[in-house]
């Protein structure tokens, strides 16, 4: 029995009926369906017909399977080619009645944060000749109205990196030291190198030799080093003491005088030394004070309050260092401490609305950053330390940048380069490389 | 969680203060339900028939905002999602980001097995535990279902880590599922083209499934709503991980938006999120740069709301920071920062054993303690009260001073002269500057140890017992 049935014939045949399903209809023998155009075909009929045809193909497919033909692969291929309106695969037809044929419409919506109403204070470092200094340019930190890189509000300033310079050779991880072998005895050359070769935004000169337990260099001699560094580079600078609470006030006083008008950052005022002297040195010479506390939000509030109320430091002359602990060595505390400080500031705590600075170099204290291999036999191999060190410093800094930190004190050139790239990427100033991720699964990497 | 005070939870509890849960009172138990340190099922009376409605109601109220999805079976199974807050200090983050590393079906068999073993075996000791990797993601590169299935089979034969089966071809996924159906693998992924077939697979095999909609949150939500309607909420959302520039910033924004909407109560989108830092390899040329950039992306999305991630590099310099940043973010911030200041014994010290000084900062203390214990050094370890600050910072900040050390000795009841034969204290290398002061204060002999406690065993060999003066 061979008979050619055209779609139009069937349409003609059933045109006066309101067809919802074909029941008890079976098509046997050779089948040749000639479907041309969709013109005039009753949609209900087309659906019913389609269903019948699909059932036939299901039977046929089963026969094919019995005969050993890779039916499923064939079906998948034809689907994969994306023919519009291609027949559904077997499994789907079986469950056709319970299924959803089209994606349910949905609109994604999310609100902005309502209670970030208090902007972070803007603080400018460095002074150009117009402002009584000799820096070529200045750097402004702060001004945020949201957590960093958040869509709730534009971030007004990018993150900045100041690279460490010491006034004497100090112990450093090998991976760090190898970058500074040629300048280790000359702070001015060292400062030049980090700006010229390593793209530092700023330079921090640490007057470490002034510590009575190290070299006990006089405050006067230390101030000369500051002058040398100011001569050597034209970026804004940070002046750090030795960390000796008895000596630092005097050292920073002399250094502040030597740098008068340059609007440097004096590091640091803390609760365990005579912060009033440091505050006064900053006010008298037009500098900014680094308010340093140790992983304690209430201590940070207390010191900031004392600097403002007791010492009369203007709000635009305070930056905070709430302490950086390295990845694996307390970064969880440092991260949450900074995040809490920033959120409190944004939500209205005026004692905490200051830009933040991180001693990211502390990451090099982590043994994972510098040790040749694990001291523990049970550990898997740690791999080459040349690569472990910089990434330790990067991840430490990156985590804090997400917690709200504005400025990073760092040491390794690779760390500086990568942290700059990622913070500026999140800040939004770096163009994307065109890449199609829609089929990353099959990528050859 | 829809309620936030113990009182609200208490109203549903039996109120008999029976103590079955280990707490004295139902109110105390309610407080633990709110801070999620106890499970409702710890209250055995609640499991009785007469409480079934209250149990159900309270369970709904206590359910985390972000759904919890389990992947894998047995001991190594991972749970992801389950979060209630946007900032870890507000409570803690639950269910650490699951770290998955890829293998692919065009790898030669020996390389495949070797790589899977490396992923399976990698471990890093850290304060009393090992940090380890969680999952293997099997990628179909061949486009051949059989090849993919063979690879999945080989992986299953080599590791019991949970799997992610990665392909956009439903036939490939099906072939993988046939081999891995008892392993509760995560399917990757349904997208706007294949979602119907992938949904069928997810439902038929009852496995969790990832929904992939690069930089299109409306479609991502559509997929999630549709899958939920079809009968599965074991979903993971992948809004696409673009590896560079403004696209990466967009990815960051998408993660923030999804999690914020979820935590703020949009149930339709409150699922775990997947990041794929592996895409770094699509824009970086050399292996070190790619590993670095991949680690950078992984760090961002460990911190900001990624619940499961797929990476490619298995270089230790990438794995170590990834493991540590995960631990950093998921450590419970409510746990104490410090240990009780006291004299502790490591191993079985006697009168000839050294006496070492450290701080009561928990991380410092446990690091030193584990370095000593793992090298079988018997000694006394003195945790001085530094307000929970580490050695270097405490010396700089004045929390670790000679006077503090002397007071620590006195308070502990330990007597150097009678309890040791050597009357000697070993200071941490980072506290070297205190040597003279401590000698003056205590009258003991003071030695300066290495700057890192990992070097203590070597230092002991050379310097202990101390030579007579």
PDB file of C-alpha atoms in Angstrom, chain B residues 15-138:
ATOM      1  CA  UNK B  15       9.861  24.405  76.931  1.00  0.00           C
ATOM      2  CA  UNK B  16      10.456  21.500  79.299  1.00  0.00           C
ATOM      3  CA  UNK B  17      14.159  22.158  79.854  1.00  0.00           C
ATOM      4  CA  UNK B  18      14.698  18.391  79.627  1.00  0.00           C
ATOM      5  CA  UNK B  19      18.377  18.728  78.764  1.00  0.00           C
ATOM      6  CA  UNK B  20      18.340  16.109  75.961  1.00  0.00           C
ATOM      7  CA  UNK B  21      20.119  18.530  73.645  1.00  0.00           C
ATOM      8  CA  UNK B  22      22.969  19.032  76.098  1.00  0.00           C
ATOM      9  CA  UNK B  23      21.823  22.498  77.147  1.00  0.00           C
ATOM     10  CA  UNK B  24      20.411  23.348  80.561  1.00  0.00           C
ATOM     11  CA  UNK B  25      17.394  25.162  79.211  1.00  0.00           C
ATOM     12  CA  UNK B  26      15.321  25.406  76.065  1.00  0.00           C
ATOM     13  CA  UNK B  27      16.203  29.102  75.939  1.00  0.00           C
ATOM     14  CA  UNK B  28      19.914  28.299  75.841  1.00  0.00           C
ATOM     15  CA  UNK B  29      19.227  25.801  73.075  1.00  0.00           C
ATOM     16  CA  UNK B  30      17.241  28.451  71.205  1.00  0.00           C
ATOM     17  CA  UNK B  31      20.246  30.777  71.353  1.00  0.00           C
ATOM     18  CA  UNK B  32      22.379  28.052  69.787  1.00  0.00           C
ATOM     19  CA  UNK B  33      19.817  27.590  67.037  1.00  0.00           C
ATOM     20  CA  UNK B  34      20.058  31.269  66.226  1.00  0.00           C
ATOM     21  CA  UNK B  35      23.855  31.284  66.078  1.00  0.00           C
ATOM     22  CA  UNK B  36      23.663  27.972  64.227  1.00  0.00           C
ATOM     23  CA  UNK B  37      25.946  26.112  66.600  1.00  0.00           C
ATOM     24  CA  UNK B  38      23.232  23.484  67.260  1.00  0.00           C
ATOM     25  CA  UNK B  39      20.813  21.711  64.952  1.00  0.00           C
ATOM     26  CA  UNK B  40      17.094  21.535  65.566  1.00  0.00           C
ATOM     27  CA  UNK B  41      17.290  17.751  65.400  1.00  0.00           C
ATOM     28  CA  UNK B  42      19.478  17.842  68.531  1.00  0.00           C
ATOM     29  CA  UNK B  43      16.179  18.420  70.354  1.00  0.00           C
ATOM     30  CA  UNK B  44      14.886  14.861  70.379  1.00  0.00           C
ATOM     31  CA  UNK B  45      11.450  15.674  71.872  1.00  0.00           C
ATOM     32  CA  UNK B  46      10.767  17.871  68.838  1.00  0.00           C
ATOM     33  CA  UNK B  47      10.936  14.747  66.698  1.00  0.00           C
ATOM     34  CA  UNK B  48       7.826  13.372  68.387  1.00  0.00           C
ATOM     35  CA  UNK B  49       4.618  13.302  66.416  1.00  0.00           C
ATOM     36  CA  UNK B  50       2.849  15.968  68.470  1.00  0.00           C
ATOM     37  CA  UNK B  51       5.503  18.520  67.603  1.00  0.00           C
ATOM     38  CA  UNK B  52       5.640  17.731  63.899  1.00  0.00           C
ATOM     39  CA  UNK B  53       3.963  20.959  62.807  1.00  0.00           C
ATOM     40  CA  UNK B  54       6.089  23.106  65.090  1.00  0.00           C
ATOM     41  CA  UNK B  55       9.174  21.254  63.925  1.00  0.00           C
ATOM     42  CA  UNK B  56       8.326  21.930  60.318  1.00  0.00           C
ATOM     43  CA  UNK B  57       7.518  25.576  60.938  1.00  0.00           C
ATOM     44  CA  UNK B  58      10.654  26.194  62.940  1.00  0.00           C
ATOM     45  CA  UNK B  59      12.771  24.370  60.402  1.00  0.00           C
ATOM     46  CA  UNK B  60      11.461  26.725  57.726  1.00  0.00           C
ATOM     47  CA  UNK B  61      12.217  29.749  59.898  1.00  0.00           C
ATOM     48  CA  UNK B  62      15.717  28.538  60.666  1.00  0.00           C
ATOM     49  CA  UNK B  63      16.631  27.524  57.113  1.00  0.00           C
ATOM     50  CA  UNK B  64      19.576  29.527  55.811  1.00  0.00           C
ATOM     51  CA  UNK B  65      18.778  32.206  53.265  1.00  0.00           C
ATOM     52  CA  UNK B  66      21.060  30.628  50.681  1.00  0.00           C
ATOM     53  CA  UNK B  67      20.106  27.040  49.947  1.00  0.00           C
ATOM     54  CA  UNK B  68      22.542  24.350  50.864  1.00  0.00           C
ATOM     55  CA  UNK B  69      23.511  21.955  48.068  1.00  0.00           C
ATOM     56  CA  UNK B  70      25.362  18.714  48.634  1.00  0.00           C
ATOM     57  CA  UNK B  71      27.737  17.261  46.050  1.00  0.00           C
ATOM     58  CA  UNK B  72      29.333  13.832  46.163  1.00  0.00           C
ATOM     59  CA  UNK B  73      28.766  10.981  48.579  1.00  0.00           C
ATOM     60  CA  UNK B  74      30.410   9.623  51.700  1.00  0.00           C
ATOM     61  CA  UNK B  75      33.098  11.253  53.779  1.00  0.00           C
ATOM     62  CA  UNK B  76      34.374  13.530  51.051  1.00  0.00           C
ATOM     63  CA  UNK B  77      30.973  14.930  50.087  1.00  0.00           C
ATOM     64  CA  UNK B  78      30.877  18.728  50.185  1.00  0.00           C
ATOM     65  CA  UNK B  79      28.092  21.078  51.142  1.00  0.00           C
ATOM     66  CA  UNK B  80      28.016  24.499  49.562  1.00  0.00           C
ATOM     67  CA  UNK B  81      25.864  27.568  50.125  1.00  0.00           C
ATOM     68  CA  UNK B  82      24.019  27.723  53.428  1.00  0.00           C
ATOM     69  CA  UNK B  83      24.902  31.337  54.158  1.00  0.00           C
ATOM     70  CA  UNK B  84      22.865  33.885  56.052  1.00  0.00           C
ATOM     71  CA  UNK B  85      24.978  37.040  56.036  1.00  0.00           C
ATOM     72  CA  UNK B  86      26.921  39.260  53.627  1.00  0.00           C
ATOM     73  CA  UNK B  87      29.778  39.988  56.045  1.00  0.00           C
ATOM     74  CA  UNK B  88      31.529  37.294  57.990  1.00  0.00           C
ATOM     75  CA  UNK B  89      31.733  39.310  61.215  1.00  0.00           C
ATOM     76  CA  UNK B  90      27.924  39.471  61.365  1.00  0.00           C
ATOM     77  CA  UNK B  91      27.819  35.735  62.152  1.00  0.00           C
ATOM     78  CA  UNK B  92      30.213  33.577  60.169  1.00  0.00           C
ATOM     79  CA  UNK B  93      30.251  32.171  56.660  1.00  0.00           C
ATOM     80  CA  UNK B  94      29.145  28.547  56.463  1.00  0.00           C
ATOM     81  CA  UNK B  95      30.163  25.792  54.055  1.00  0.00           C
ATOM     82  CA  UNK B  96      33.635  26.787  52.822  1.00  0.00           C
ATOM     83  CA  UNK B  97      34.083  27.421  49.113  1.00  0.00           C
ATOM     84  CA  UNK B  98      34.610  24.038  47.459  1.00  0.00           C
ATOM     85  CA  UNK B  99      37.797  24.063  45.402  1.00  0.00           C
ATOM     86  CA  UNK B 100      37.640  21.922  42.252  1.00  0.00           C
ATOM     87  CA  UNK B 101      40.536  21.295  39.854  1.00  0.00           C
ATOM     88  CA  UNK B 102      40.069  20.165  36.298  1.00  0.00           C
ATOM     89  CA  UNK B 103      41.016  17.125  34.272  1.00  0.00           C
ATOM     90  CA  UNK B 104      39.916  16.592  30.681  1.00  0.00           C
ATOM     91  CA  UNK B 105      39.012  13.653  28.523  1.00  0.00           C
ATOM     92  CA  UNK B 106      41.788  14.048  25.978  1.00  0.00           C
ATOM     93  CA  UNK B 107      44.505  13.463  28.575  1.00  0.00           C
ATOM     94  CA  UNK B 108      46.617  10.333  28.211  1.00  0.00           C
ATOM     95  CA  UNK B 109      45.560   7.872  30.878  1.00  0.00           C
ATOM     96  CA  UNK B 110      48.779   7.930  32.894  1.00  0.00           C
ATOM     97  CA  UNK B 111      48.742  11.737  33.047  1.00  0.00           C
ATOM     98  CA  UNK B 112      45.102  11.689  34.047  1.00  0.00           C
ATOM     99  CA  UNK B 113      45.679   9.304  36.906  1.00  0.00           C
ATOM    100  CA  UNK B 114      48.745  11.180  38.076  1.00  0.00           C
ATOM    101  CA  UNK B 115      46.912  14.496  38.056  1.00  0.00           C
ATOM    102  CA  UNK B 116      43.908  13.132  39.915  1.00  0.00           C
ATOM    103  CA  UNK B 117      46.217  11.652  42.540  1.00  0.00           C
ATOM    104  CA  UNK B 118      47.950  14.997  42.985  1.00  0.00           C
ATOM    105  CA  UNK B 119      44.614  16.715  43.515  1.00  0.00           C
ATOM    106  CA  UNK B 120      43.485  13.983  45.873  1.00  0.00           C
ATOM    107  CA  UNK B 121      46.692  13.898  47.908  1.00  0.00           C
ATOM    108  CA  UNK B 122      47.600  17.568  48.229  1.00  0.00           C
ATOM    109  CA  UNK B 123      47.684  18.639  51.864  1.00  0.00           C
ATOM    110  CA  UNK B 124      49.005  21.455  53.964  1.00  0.00           C
ATOM    111  CA  UNK B 125      49.254  21.261  57.726  1.00  0.00           C
ATOM    112  CA  UNK B 126      47.717  24.245  59.477  1.00  0.00           C
ATOM    113  CA  UNK B 127      46.995  24.764  63.173  1.00  0.00           C
ATOM    114  CA  UNK B 128      46.188  21.192  63.985  1.00  0.00           C
ATOM    115  CA  UNK B 129      44.547  20.208  60.703  1.00  0.00           C
ATOM    116  CA  UNK B 130      45.271  19.590  57.070  1.00  0.00           C
ATOM    117  CA  UNK B 131      44.013  21.941  54.404  1.00  0.00           C
ATOM    118  CA  UNK B 132      43.021  19.892  51.353  1.00  0.00           C
ATOM    119  CA  UNK B 133      41.424  20.250  47.922  1.00  0.00           C
ATOM    120  CA  UNK B 134      37.805  19.239  47.503  1.00  0.00           C
ATOM    121  CA  UNK B 135      36.742  18.170  44.050  1.00  0.00           C
ATOM    122  CA  UNK B 136      37.677  17.097  40.532  1.00  0.00           C
ATOM    123  CA  UNK B 137      36.013  18.749  37.535  1.00  0.00           C
ATOM    124  CA  UNK B 138      36.023  16.529  34.455  1.00  0.00           C
TER     125      UNK B 138
END
